[in-house]
Amino acid sequence: MSSDLSAGFAMFADVYNVLAIFGGVVIGTIVGAIPGMTGTMAVALALPFTFYMSPVTAILLLVGLYKGAMYGGSITAILIKTPGTPAAAATVLDGYPMAQRGEAGKALNMALYASCIADFISNLSLIFLTGLIAGFALSFGPPEFFALICFSLTIIAGVSGGSLLKGVISAGLGLLFAVVGMDIIYGSERLTFGRFELMEGLSFIPVLIGLFAIPEMLEAYRQRWRARSGMAPVGASRVSRAEFTRCLPTILRGSLIGVVLGAIPGIGGAPAAFLSYSEARRVSRHPERFGRGEIQGVAAAESGNNGVCGATLIPLLSLGIPGDVITAVMLGAFMIHGLSPGPLLFQQNLPVVYALYFGIMLSSVFLFITGKAMIRGFSRVADVPNPILFPAVLVLCFYGAYAVNGNMLDVLVMVAMGVFGFGMLTMGLPAAPFLIAFILGPLFEDNFRRSMLMSHGDPSIFFRSWICWLFLGLTVLSLVMLLRPMGATQRPEPGSAPPGKHAATAADGE
Amino acid sequence: MNIRNAAGRVAVAVLALGVPLAAGPGAAAGYPDKPVTIVAPFSAGGDSDLAARNLANVAQKYLNQPVMVVNKTGASGVTGSNFVAKSKGDGYTLLLARVGSQAVTPALQPNIPYKWDDFTFIGLLELNPYACAVRADSPIKSFDDLVQRIKDKPGTLTYSTAGVGTIHGMGPQLLFERLGLDKSAATEIPFKGGGEASTALVGGHVDFGCSNVATIMPHIQSRAVRGLVVTTPERYEGIPDVPTAREVGYPELERITGWSALYGPPNMDKAAVEQWSKVLTQVKNDKEWADTTRKLGSVPQVRSPQETEAFAKEQFETYDGLARKLGLRQGG
């Protein structure tokens, strides 16, 4: 054990490894911050370069890219309401309102702290809990997924803003758009209008950009370049100790959610971020502040998505199972170097595993340093006047939509979604439920149908394990807690409630 | 420690391979006088992307021009393939053809905008053999066991695939056809991609599963699953205990294999085809290319334009026949 550990350290202690992690984190952060450039792309494009590196250096470079990109997505989400990666979509909800209030620096810093802490916790769970979590992850079959997704869909209530009804309408639209394309079970085409281009459905990034960034610009135009709320004094851009202490439980909870969802193959960062966000809102004493620039919202979203990072390596390293596209590419990198992740890796190449652990721990530190440097540069973006900023962002949106697949249809989708999103904004329909339904809808349907196929039509399969019972129980519980206050008027909180609050609660009773 | 030696050896090998071999023979006059683009119709990091990048990496030193890989993804590879099918045949836009987008989809979905032979065939590059397995604790011990169970109680077993209409689901279908059963002799549970499909197999959520050897081999090696059959003519290197399709008495299963090939737009310039065909013979003997291909879990298999066309035809006809007999066709 200890000889393996020292051999691992010897393998790790190499200037190239340190450079690889550092370079990976820096490039990943930049890539993540550019809409349309995802972590997956960064990792896949770097892969051919890693053919010539030693195995540990190669994997660490990819890990650095992955972590950097996961964090980098938050930068543009906060500053220009254009999440660089899907996982950063939840960060928009409170990050952008904070930036509008002139607290961009504060939001960015909070996002960084939350990301780094979650990342660190995720790494620790990778190192110490792998055996425990790996088995748990494997017991997730279609029925367990279905139960988990049911529970996750209750998030919609948490991000609906004032009116649950409007949230549900928005989610319904999201489900409708998610249906486009070939159905995964029988391969029948739905809402493709006979166009092969739509066979795979609407791409995620163009929908995301269209839904968030474009309506914001159209709205600004409608209000004729109303000046932004002025420059933020530098002092306000720091996260105060009190704020940090207030957010810490949220961050820890988000990290835990990230770790659990990250370890289960096939879920990813976006649902983790949203689940963490809605949990933070649920336990908060001031849920009405969420969505209006609540710093806890940023902390929750970012800890949720970065908590996923280390944990997705758990099924990859211990079982050889990639949980998402990025880890699938990493699996390729392992294979190129003649290593096959799984139980055999731990038996035959334990020093390699330890060397990776050392590097992964170091990556959290680099993430913090890189993030700090980026924030200094980027937070000025919030001070750029709209007539200069918006055209630049618009170019970035078009570029991003095209870059994902190199496909003009995606650009059209983005423009169409932008107009659609503007319509939703005008009618007061919140965008977040649309997005959650768009992400989770296919998972919900596919796993339901897979389960029914497995059981040959017997619904009792949804109660086959304690995991099913747990999540279905939680779903019922959340629904009861949601619906109960609807009839009764909530008592107003003394003093602290902002003026908008009463309107919001009144709307809740619709 | 062993591993340090191994790492040292890797480093030496990398150094040795990194030294560029002597420059290739002088290129034929004219083509290519500018960089060549290979379109990978699936996303970065996938089989087609890796095959394209591996080829581009090596081919440019024989072509004396840079070779770039562009991912044009969407619609199960149809978007990128269609882009090349409609491109100019000047030899500067090529396609990394895959079994899915060039054989299975054209057979299963006649409404896509190209046919299997709307391309110029330049050369086959590699095969990705296919294997079926059950979880280690399954009562099914051998391929015969599996066949027996399917025959005795059709419709009771479930199997995971990487998605409806992928070649993963075609192996069992070919077997059902051979056994004279219909397409529901066992229930297909389609997942999104090979990773999810093998997770379901390893997690014990389905009775058996078939996929690329590369995906399933690590699980066979770690004894999480038991390999029942592999579709190579001879036993496969990393999993010598797994019998071949011939050994278990179903040689036609050998037709089920993934592959990558290099295609051009229809009516591609003759000189360019010839030049590439020459480059591919050099690539075939390039150790760096072959090593990387093997490490990615594929079998290097470079074939001439004529052989490639014959192979592609046989592949299309296999899936077309299956689609007709078993009623797998979409929309017609």
Short mmCIF file of C-alpha atoms in Angstrom, two decimals, chain A residues 3-4 7 10-11 40-41 44-45 47-48 51-55 137-144 182-189 194 196-200 265-266 319-323 325 328-329 331-332 335-344 348-349 351-352 402 404-407 410 442-443 446-447 450-451 453-456 464, chain B residues 1-4 7 10-11 14 17-18 42-46 49-50 53-54 57-58 70-80 82 105 109 111-114 135 155-158 162-164 187-193 195-196 198-200 202-206 214-215 218-219 221-224 288 291-293 295-297 328 330:
data_model
loop_
_atom_site.label_atom_id
_atom_site.label_comp_id
_atom_site.label_asym_id
_atom_site.label_seq_id
_atom_site.Cartn_x
_atom_site.Cartn_y
_atom_site.Cartn_z
CA SER A 3 5.04 1.45 -1.51
CA ASP A 4 2.32 1.88 -4.13
CA ALA A 7 5.52 4.94 -6.37
CA ALA A 10 7.07 9.47 -7.78
CA MET A 11 5.06 9.13 -10.97
CA THR A 40 -16.54 17.83 -24.08
CA MET A 41 -15.11 19.60 -27.07
CA ALA A 44 -11.96 15.61 -27.30
CA LEU A 45 -9.77 18.08 -29.17
CA LEU A 47 -7.07 13.93 -26.87
CA PRO A 48 -4.87 13.50 -29.98
CA PHE A 51 -1.14 10.34 -27.49
CA TYR A 52 2.47 11.43 -27.05
CA MET A 53 2.38 12.08 -23.34
CA SER A 54 2.90 9.65 -20.51
CA PRO A 55 -0.41 8.17 -19.31
CA ALA A 137 -24.13 3.64 -8.97
CA LEU A 138 -24.44 0.25 -10.66
CA SER A 139 -27.70 -0.53 -8.90
CA PHE A 140 -29.28 2.34 -10.86
CA GLY A 141 -31.27 0.66 -13.59
CA PRO A 142 -34.05 2.25 -15.63
CA PRO A 143 -36.68 2.03 -12.83
CA GLU A 144 -34.34 3.70 -10.32
CA MET A 182 -36.35 10.11 -33.27
CA ASP A 183 -37.78 8.39 -30.23
CA ILE A 184 -35.12 6.30 -28.63
CA ILE A 185 -37.17 3.13 -28.21
CA TYR A 186 -38.73 2.50 -31.61
CA GLY A 187 -36.89 5.06 -33.69
CA SER A 188 -40.09 6.66 -34.93
CA GLU A 189 -39.74 10.28 -36.01
CA GLY A 194 -39.90 14.79 -42.61
CA PHE A 196 -33.61 14.40 -41.58
CA GLU A 197 -31.80 17.34 -39.95
CA LEU A 198 -34.21 17.12 -37.03
CA MET A 199 -33.77 13.36 -36.55
CA GLU A 200 -31.56 13.81 -33.50
CA PRO A 265 -23.69 7.25 -14.91
CA GLY A 266 -25.73 9.27 -17.36
CA LEU A 319 -15.88 0.06 -13.09
CA GLY A 320 -14.64 1.26 -16.46
CA ILE A 321 -18.01 2.87 -17.06
CA PRO A 322 -18.12 6.40 -18.46
CA GLY A 323 -20.91 8.46 -16.91
CA VAL A 325 -19.45 12.05 -22.93
CA ALA A 328 -16.15 8.46 -22.41
CA VAL A 329 -13.43 10.44 -24.16
CA LEU A 331 -11.81 6.26 -21.34
CA GLY A 332 -10.37 6.48 -24.86
CA MET A 335 -7.07 2.83 -23.64
CA ILE A 336 -4.63 4.63 -25.94
CA HIS A 337 -2.08 4.30 -23.16
CA GLY A 338 -2.81 0.64 -22.66
CA LEU A 339 -4.65 1.09 -19.36
CA SER A 340 -8.13 -0.25 -18.93
CA PRO A 341 -10.08 1.45 -16.15
CA GLY A 342 -11.99 -0.92 -13.90
CA PRO A 343 -11.15 -3.27 -11.07
CA LEU A 344 -8.05 -4.41 -12.97
CA GLN A 348 -2.36 -3.94 -11.72
CA ASN A 349 -1.66 -0.23 -11.91
CA PRO A 351 0.53 3.64 -8.57
CA VAL A 352 -1.07 5.17 -11.67
CA TYR A 402 -22.68 27.18 -35.05
CA VAL A 404 -21.26 23.02 -31.45
CA ASN A 405 -21.97 20.88 -34.49
CA GLY A 406 -20.74 23.00 -37.40
CA ASN A 407 -24.31 23.12 -38.56
CA ASP A 410 -28.46 25.08 -35.09
CA PRO A 442 -36.20 12.64 -22.47
CA LEU A 443 -34.63 10.91 -19.44
CA ASP A 446 -36.80 6.86 -21.98
CA ASN A 447 -36.41 5.34 -18.54
CA ARG A 450 -37.16 1.04 -20.81
CA SER A 451 -38.58 -0.09 -17.46
CA LEU A 453 -39.98 -3.07 -21.73
CA MET A 454 -37.88 -4.80 -19.10
CA SER A 455 -40.89 -5.87 -17.08
CA HIS A 456 -42.95 -6.72 -20.18
CA ARG A 464 -38.53 -3.15 -7.16
CA MET B 1 8.21 -0.99 -9.69
CA ASN B 2 6.90 -2.59 -12.82
CA ILE B 3 4.80 0.31 -13.84
CA ARG B 4 7.71 2.71 -13.87
CA ALA B 7 6.10 4.10 -18.32
CA VAL B 10 6.11 4.05 -23.34
CA ALA B 11 8.26 7.16 -23.30
CA VAL B 14 6.80 7.67 -28.06
CA LEU B 17 7.51 7.04 -33.11
CA GLY B 18 7.62 10.79 -32.79
CA PHE B 42 -20.11 12.17 -35.38
CA SER B 43 -19.03 14.30 -32.45
CA ALA B 44 -15.49 14.81 -31.25
CA GLY B 45 -14.19 11.91 -29.19
CA GLY B 46 -16.39 9.26 -30.83
CA ASP B 49 -13.69 11.24 -34.86
CA LEU B 50 -10.83 9.22 -33.41
CA ARG B 53 -7.84 12.09 -36.41
CA ASN B 54 -5.62 9.05 -36.32
CA ASN B 57 -2.29 12.60 -38.21
CA VAL B 58 -0.43 9.96 -40.21
CA VAL B 70 -13.99 18.77 -39.17
CA ASN B 71 -16.88 17.44 -37.09
CA LYS B 72 -20.22 17.97 -38.80
CA THR B 73 -22.57 16.19 -36.50
CA GLY B 74 -26.27 15.60 -36.16
CA ALA B 75 -28.99 13.24 -37.31
CA SER B 76 -26.99 10.05 -36.54
CA GLY B 77 -24.23 11.01 -38.95
CA VAL B 78 -26.59 11.86 -41.80
CA THR B 79 -25.83 15.60 -41.66
CA GLY B 80 -22.08 15.22 -42.19
CA ASN B 82 -24.95 14.41 -46.74
CA THR B 105 -29.12 4.11 -41.56
CA GLN B 109 -34.33 4.87 -43.17
CA ASN B 111 -35.99 8.79 -46.55
CA ILE B 112 -32.50 10.18 -45.88
CA PRO B 113 -31.08 12.26 -48.74
CA TYR B 114 -28.37 9.83 -49.93
CA ARG B 135 -23.24 -10.83 -16.44
CA GLY B 155 -39.77 -12.85 -25.79
CA THR B 156 -38.66 -13.36 -22.18
CA LEU B 157 -35.01 -12.30 -22.30
CA THR B 158 -33.94 -8.65 -22.51
CA ALA B 162 -26.48 1.44 -27.83
CA GLY B 163 -29.66 2.76 -29.43
CA VAL B 164 -32.35 1.71 -31.83
CA THR B 187 -36.72 -7.63 -25.97
CA GLU B 188 -34.35 -4.86 -27.01
CA ILE B 189 -33.77 -2.21 -24.35
CA PRO B 190 -32.15 0.67 -26.24
CA PHE B 191 -29.83 3.04 -24.38
CA LYS B 192 -27.98 6.14 -25.45
CA GLY B 193 -24.56 4.96 -26.51
CA GLY B 195 -21.40 3.17 -22.33
CA GLU B 196 -24.94 3.20 -20.95
CA SER B 198 -22.77 -1.85 -20.96
CA THR B 199 -23.60 -0.22 -17.61
CA ALA B 200 -27.01 -1.87 -17.82
CA VAL B 202 -22.76 -4.94 -15.78
CA GLY B 203 -25.44 -3.69 -13.36
CA GLY B 204 -27.57 -6.73 -14.13
CA HIS B 205 -30.52 -4.78 -15.50
CA VAL B 206 -30.69 -6.82 -18.72
CA ALA B 214 -13.63 -2.15 -27.32
CA THR B 215 -16.54 -1.24 -25.03
CA PRO B 218 -12.52 -4.40 -20.14
CA HIS B 219 -15.59 -5.87 -18.43
CA GLN B 221 -11.22 -8.98 -18.61
CA SER B 222 -12.26 -7.88 -15.13
CA ARG B 223 -14.72 -10.81 -15.05
CA ALA B 224 -17.70 -8.58 -14.41
CA GLU B 288 2.18 4.50 -35.54
CA ASP B 291 -0.63 0.87 -33.02
CA THR B 292 -3.05 3.69 -32.26
CA THR B 293 -5.84 1.91 -34.11
CA LYS B 295 -5.10 0.62 -28.82
CA LEU B 296 -8.49 2.11 -29.59
CA GLY B 297 -9.84 -1.44 -29.78
CA LEU B 328 -37.33 -2.77 -39.01
CA GLN B 330 -38.84 3.37 -40.64
#
